[in-house]
Amino acid sequence: MQDHHTNGRSGTRWDGWGHGLVGVIIFSGSLPATRLAVGGFTPLFLTASRAVIAAGLGAALLGLLGQKRPARADLPPLAVVALGVVVGFPLLTALALRHITSARSIVFIGLLPLATALFAVLAPGAERPKPAFWLFSGAGSLLVAGFALMRSEGADLTGDGLMLAAILLCGLGYAEGARLSRRLGGWQVISWALLLAAPAMAVLAFVTLPETWSGIGLPAWAGLGYVSVFSMLVGFVFWYRGLALGGIAGVGQLQLLQPFLGLGLAGLLLGEPVEGAMVAVAAGVVLCVVAAKRFA
């Protein structure tokens, strides 16, 4: 599972986009799975337990493959990754999904590529995409947000605020994790971040244990299983490697596809209708992603 080097810059870049796409496909199941899971578990227990389960798997990987401990200088950025993607995004989205529909949450998921790109360029010595990149990136985000607003229910200040905070923390965690991945490796970054958060998450899981397990149905358990193994660990193996190889700002634009893939999964798993307009807007988003890649 060690990161390998590809011959040639364009080969590495395409490898990055391929890994990024697999990560986005995996993450697309996160909101439908979270929606199922909060039907049986509280947001606090769900956030803590998914982190503890994923940390156990990450620790096993690190041990089996004999990975060295990260340097002391790597601990602060690993803490930022943990805050953003291990604690912040899972907890805030779980809380938000108690106030707003999954359709409305797509408004904010559409802003995630912009948030990731912004945090990527704010760092010292960071990538500097061309102005045309921001044009196509903004157009793709507007397409997603516009479509979601047309088909979503009314605003809820609490739910909307929680989602906005979740997006900002997630963008920060993605950008910081991608920078670390170039030095530590993609799956190593998320595994160490999970281990860093594990003690606090274990305590939180213990104090928020359900009073009874009898009323928790199979869908909630399936949702917990998915977000623990795939959303929390496997998806990041592909995502951080993709961002590190293909560029944070550029590959980050693939997240524009996530709402449509998520809606498709929601249609299959939760019986939500999939509209023709969704396909048309998705096609427009794909064009924006392709154009943004060219100028990234």
PDB file of N, CA and C in Angstrom, residues 1-54:
ATOM      1  N   MET A   1       0.817  -1.212   0.000  1.00  0.00           N
ATOM      2  CA  MET A   1       0.000   0.000   0.000  1.00  0.00           C
ATOM      3  C   MET A   1       0.855   1.268   0.000  1.00  0.00           C
ATOM      4  N   GLN A   2       2.159   1.088  -0.156  1.00  0.00           N
ATOM      5  CA  GLN A   2       3.013   2.261  -0.214  1.00  0.00           C
ATOM      6  C   GLN A   2       2.715   3.051  -1.477  1.00  0.00           C
ATOM      7  N   ASP A   3       2.832   4.372  -1.388  1.00  0.00           N
ATOM      8  CA  ASP A   3       2.642   5.204  -2.564  1.00  0.00           C
ATOM      9  C   ASP A   3       3.767   4.929  -3.549  1.00  0.00           C
ATOM     10  N   HIS A   4       3.403   4.778  -4.832  1.00  0.00           N
ATOM     11  CA  HIS A   4       4.401   4.532  -5.858  1.00  0.00           C
ATOM     12  C   HIS A   4       4.497   5.754  -6.756  1.00  0.00           C
ATOM     13  N   HIS A   5       5.604   5.840  -7.482  1.00  0.00           N
ATOM     14  CA  HIS A   5       5.812   6.977  -8.366  1.00  0.00           C
ATOM     15  C   HIS A   5       5.435   6.588  -9.782  1.00  0.00           C
ATOM     16  N   THR A   6       4.731   7.488 -10.454  1.00  0.00           N
ATOM     17  CA  THR A   6       4.326   7.234 -11.822  1.00  0.00           C
ATOM     18  C   THR A   6       5.303   7.925 -12.747  1.00  0.00           C
ATOM     19  N   ASN A   7       5.497   7.357 -13.941  1.00  0.00           N
ATOM     20  CA  ASN A   7       6.414   7.970 -14.890  1.00  0.00           C
ATOM     21  C   ASN A   7       5.744   9.138 -15.577  1.00  0.00           C
ATOM     22  N   GLY A   8       6.359  10.316 -15.469  1.00  0.00           N
ATOM     23  CA  GLY A   8       5.835  11.465 -16.192  1.00  0.00           C
ATOM     24  C   GLY A   8       4.814  12.237 -15.393  1.00  0.00           C
ATOM     25  N   ARG A   9       4.811  13.538 -15.587  1.00  0.00           N
ATOM     26  CA  ARG A   9       3.924  14.436 -14.845  1.00  0.00           C
ATOM     27  C   ARG A   9       2.458  14.199 -15.184  1.00  0.00           C
ATOM     28  N   SER A  10       2.142  14.035 -16.488  1.00  0.00           N
ATOM     29  CA  SER A  10       0.735  13.862 -16.863  1.00  0.00           C
ATOM     30  C   SER A  10       0.190  12.535 -16.375  1.00  0.00           C
ATOM     31  N   GLY A  11       1.053  11.477 -16.374  1.00  0.00           N
ATOM     32  CA  GLY A  11       0.612  10.181 -15.856  1.00  0.00           C
ATOM     33  C   GLY A  11       0.255  10.274 -14.393  1.00  0.00           C
ATOM     34  N   THR A  12       1.106  10.978 -13.635  1.00  0.00           N
ATOM     35  CA  THR A  12       0.853  11.158 -12.206  1.00  0.00           C
ATOM     36  C   THR A  12      -0.440  11.943 -11.992  1.00  0.00           C
ATOM     37  N   ARG A  13      -0.640  12.976 -12.807  1.00  0.00           N
ATOM     38  CA  ARG A  13      -1.825  13.822 -12.663  1.00  0.00           C
ATOM     39  C   ARG A  13      -3.097  13.021 -12.944  1.00  0.00           C
ATOM     40  N   TRP A  14      -3.085  12.211 -14.022  1.00  0.00           N
ATOM     41  CA  TRP A  14      -4.270  11.400 -14.341  1.00  0.00           C
ATOM     42  C   TRP A  14      -4.501  10.343 -13.276  1.00  0.00           C
ATOM     43  N   ASP A  15      -3.398   9.791 -12.737  1.00  0.00           N
ATOM     44  CA  ASP A  15      -3.504   8.844 -11.631  1.00  0.00           C
ATOM     45  C   ASP A  15      -4.182   9.520 -10.447  1.00  0.00           C
ATOM     46  N   GLY A  16      -3.815  10.800 -10.212  1.00  0.00           N
ATOM     47  CA  GLY A  16      -4.423  11.566  -9.131  1.00  0.00           C
ATOM     48  C   GLY A  16      -5.910  11.761  -9.334  1.00  0.00           C
ATOM     49  N   TRP A  17      -6.316  12.099 -10.550  1.00  0.00           N
ATOM     50  CA  TRP A  17      -7.743  12.303 -10.828  1.00  0.00           C
ATOM     51  C   TRP A  17      -8.521  10.997 -10.712  1.00  0.00           C
ATOM     52  N   GLY A  18      -7.898   9.885 -11.098  1.00  0.00           N
ATOM     53  CA  GLY A  18      -8.551   8.580 -10.971  1.00  0.00           C
ATOM     54  C   GLY A  18      -8.787   8.210  -9.521  1.00  0.00           C
ATOM     55  N   HIS A  19      -7.746   8.385  -8.699  1.00  0.00           N
ATOM     56  CA  HIS A  19      -7.893   8.110  -7.268  1.00  0.00           C
ATOM     57  C   HIS A  19      -8.926   9.044  -6.636  1.00  0.00           C
ATOM     58  N   GLY A  20      -8.886  10.323  -7.044  1.00  0.00           N
ATOM     59  CA  GLY A  20      -9.843  11.291  -6.511  1.00  0.00           C
ATOM     60  C   GLY A  20     -11.278  10.914  -6.824  1.00  0.00           C
ATOM     61  N   LEU A  21     -11.510  10.423  -8.042  1.00  0.00           N
ATOM     62  CA  LEU A  21     -12.871  10.041  -8.452  1.00  0.00           C
ATOM     63  C   LEU A  21     -13.384   8.869  -7.615  1.00  0.00           C
ATOM     64  N   VAL A  22     -12.523   7.882  -7.364  1.00  0.00           N
ATOM     65  CA  VAL A  22     -12.932   6.749  -6.516  1.00  0.00           C
ATOM     66  C   VAL A  22     -13.293   7.245  -5.118  1.00  0.00           C
ATOM     67  N   GLY A  23     -12.477   8.182  -4.595  1.00  0.00           N
ATOM     68  CA  GLY A  23     -12.775   8.750  -3.276  1.00  0.00           C
ATOM     69  C   GLY A  23     -14.122   9.448  -3.240  1.00  0.00           C
ATOM     70  N   VAL A  24     -14.415  10.230  -4.281  1.00  0.00           N
ATOM     71  CA  VAL A  24     -15.692  10.959  -4.349  1.00  0.00           C
ATOM     72  C   VAL A  24     -16.872   9.987  -4.419  1.00  0.00           C
ATOM     73  N   ILE A  25     -16.720   8.917  -5.202  1.00  0.00           N
ATOM     74  CA  ILE A  25     -17.792   7.911  -5.305  1.00  0.00           C
ATOM     75  C   ILE A  25     -18.082   7.303  -3.930  1.00  0.00           C
ATOM     76  N   ILE A  26     -17.014   7.001  -3.183  1.00  0.00           N
ATOM     77  CA  ILE A  26     -17.187   6.438  -1.832  1.00  0.00           C
ATOM     78  C   ILE A  26     -17.851   7.455  -0.904  1.00  0.00           C
ATOM     79  N   PHE A  27     -17.375   8.713  -0.945  1.00  0.00           N
ATOM     80  CA  PHE A  27     -17.948   9.751  -0.084  1.00  0.00           C
ATOM     81  C   PHE A  27     -19.409  10.056  -0.427  1.00  0.00           C
ATOM     82  N   SER A  28     -19.803   9.782  -1.666  1.00  0.00           N
ATOM     83  CA  SER A  28     -21.177  10.083  -2.085  1.00  0.00           C
ATOM     84  C   SER A  28     -22.212   9.315  -1.269  1.00  0.00           C
ATOM     85  N   GLY A  29     -21.806   8.196  -0.710  1.00  0.00           N
ATOM     86  CA  GLY A  29     -22.730   7.427   0.125  1.00  0.00           C
ATOM     87  C   GLY A  29     -22.805   7.920   1.554  1.00  0.00           C
ATOM     88  N   SER A  30     -21.971   8.928   1.902  1.00  0.00           N
ATOM     89  CA  SER A  30     -21.865   9.344   3.311  1.00  0.00           C
ATOM     90  C   SER A  30     -23.146   9.973   3.853  1.00  0.00           C
ATOM     91  N   LEU A  31     -23.717  10.931   3.115  1.00  0.00           N
ATOM     92  CA  LEU A  31     -24.922  11.600   3.633  1.00  0.00           C
ATOM     93  C   LEU A  31     -26.126  10.665   3.698  1.00  0.00           C
ATOM     94  N   PRO A  32     -26.412   9.853   2.622  1.00  0.00           N
ATOM     95  CA  PRO A  32     -27.504   8.876   2.772  1.00  0.00           C
ATOM     96  C   PRO A  32     -27.268   7.910   3.929  1.00  0.00           C
ATOM     97  N   ALA A  33     -26.007   7.468   4.117  1.00  0.00           N
ATOM     98  CA  ALA A  33     -25.704   6.538   5.215  1.00  0.00           C
ATOM     99  C   ALA A  33     -25.848   7.225   6.571  1.00  0.00           C
ATOM    100  N   THR A  34     -25.412   8.494   6.658  1.00  0.00           N
ATOM    101  CA  THR A  34     -25.565   9.249   7.910  1.00  0.00           C
ATOM    102  C   THR A  34     -27.039   9.427   8.232  1.00  0.00           C
ATOM    103  N   ARG A  35     -27.829   9.690   7.182  1.00  0.00           N
ATOM    104  CA  ARG A  35     -29.281   9.851   7.352  1.00  0.00           C
ATOM    105  C   ARG A  35     -29.901   8.584   7.948  1.00  0.00           C
ATOM    106  N   LEU A  36     -29.462   7.422   7.453  1.00  0.00           N
ATOM    107  CA  LEU A  36     -29.941   6.143   8.000  1.00  0.00           C
ATOM    108  C   LEU A  36     -29.484   5.966   9.448  1.00  0.00           C
ATOM    109  N   ALA A  37     -28.214   6.310   9.697  1.00  0.00           N
ATOM    110  CA  ALA A  37     -27.638   6.063  11.020  1.00  0.00           C
ATOM    111  C   ALA A  37     -28.268   6.927  12.108  1.00  0.00           C
ATOM    112  N   VAL A  38     -28.580   8.213  11.799  1.00  0.00           N
ATOM    113  CA  VAL A  38     -29.174   9.074  12.835  1.00  0.00           C
ATOM    114  C   VAL A  38     -30.615   8.673  13.143  1.00  0.00           C
ATOM    115  N   GLY A  39     -31.148   7.724  12.362  1.00  0.00           N
ATOM    116  CA  GLY A  39     -32.456   7.168  12.699  1.00  0.00           C
ATOM    117  C   GLY A  39     -32.400   6.259  13.916  1.00  0.00           C
ATOM    118  N   GLY A  40     -31.182   5.801  14.276  1.00  0.00           N
ATOM    119  CA  GLY A  40     -31.052   4.910  15.431  1.00  0.00           C
ATOM    120  C   GLY A  40     -30.074   5.378  16.481  1.00  0.00           C
ATOM    121  N   PHE A  41     -29.149   6.257  16.086  1.00  0.00           N
ATOM    122  CA  PHE A  41     -28.111   6.719  17.016  1.00  0.00           C
ATOM    123  C   PHE A  41     -28.133   8.240  17.125  1.00  0.00           C
ATOM    124  N   THR A  42     -27.679   8.762  18.275  1.00  0.00           N
ATOM    125  CA  THR A  42     -27.564  10.210  18.416  1.00  0.00           C
ATOM    126  C   THR A  42     -26.362  10.691  17.589  1.00  0.00           C
ATOM    127  N   PRO A  43     -26.387  11.961  17.135  1.00  0.00           N
ATOM    128  CA  PRO A  43     -25.250  12.476  16.360  1.00  0.00           C
ATOM    129  C   PRO A  43     -23.913  12.353  17.098  1.00  0.00           C
ATOM    130  N   LEU A  44     -23.908  12.591  18.420  1.00  0.00           N
ATOM    131  CA  LEU A  44     -22.659  12.501  19.189  1.00  0.00           C
ATOM    132  C   LEU A  44     -22.117  11.078  19.219  1.00  0.00           C
ATOM    133  N   PHE A  45     -22.989  10.093  19.492  1.00  0.00           N
ATOM    134  CA  PHE A  45     -22.532   8.706  19.523  1.00  0.00           C
ATOM    135  C   PHE A  45     -22.094   8.250  18.132  1.00  0.00           C
ATOM    136  N   LEU A  46     -22.831   8.654  17.110  1.00  0.00           N
ATOM    137  CA  LEU A  46     -22.486   8.282  15.739  1.00  0.00           C
ATOM    138  C   LEU A  46     -21.101   8.817  15.363  1.00  0.00           C
ATOM    139  N   THR A  47     -20.845  10.085  15.669  1.00  0.00           N
ATOM    140  CA  THR A  47     -19.548  10.694  15.359  1.00  0.00           C
ATOM    141  C   THR A  47     -18.413   9.980  16.083  1.00  0.00           C
ATOM    142  N   ALA A  48     -18.618   9.718  17.378  1.00  0.00           N
ATOM    143  CA  ALA A  48     -17.565   9.096  18.184  1.00  0.00           C
ATOM    144  C   ALA A  48     -17.326   7.643  17.784  1.00  0.00           C
ATOM    145  N   SER A  49     -18.394   6.878  17.616  1.00  0.00           N
ATOM    146  CA  SER A  49     -18.236   5.450  17.333  1.00  0.00           C
ATOM    147  C   SER A  49     -17.632   5.204  15.955  1.00  0.00           C
ATOM    148  N   ARG A  50     -18.018   6.010  14.946  1.00  0.00           N
ATOM    149  CA  ARG A  50     -17.449   5.817  13.612  1.00  0.00           C
ATOM    150  C   ARG A  50     -15.951   6.106  13.631  1.00  0.00           C
ATOM    151  N   ALA A  51     -15.541   7.106  14.428  1.00  0.00           N
ATOM    152  CA  ALA A  51     -14.125   7.450  14.536  1.00  0.00           C
ATOM    153  C   ALA A  51     -13.344   6.347  15.249  1.00  0.00           C
ATOM    154  N   VAL A  52     -13.933   5.770  16.303  1.00  0.00           N
ATOM    155  CA  VAL A  52     -13.253   4.708  17.060  1.00  0.00           C
ATOM    156  C   VAL A  52     -13.096   3.450  16.206  1.00  0.00           C
ATOM    157  N   ILE A  53     -14.153   3.077  15.481  1.00  0.00           N
ATOM    158  CA  ILE A  53     -14.082   1.893  14.615  1.00  0.00           C
ATOM    159  C   ILE A  53     -13.014   2.083  13.535  1.00  0.00           C
ATOM    160  N   ALA A  54     -13.041   3.252  12.879  1.00  0.00           N
ATOM    161  CA  ALA A  54     -12.063   3.526  11.822  1.00  0.00           C
ATOM    162  C   ALA A  54     -10.645   3.603  12.385  1.00  0.00           C
TER     163      ALA A  54
END
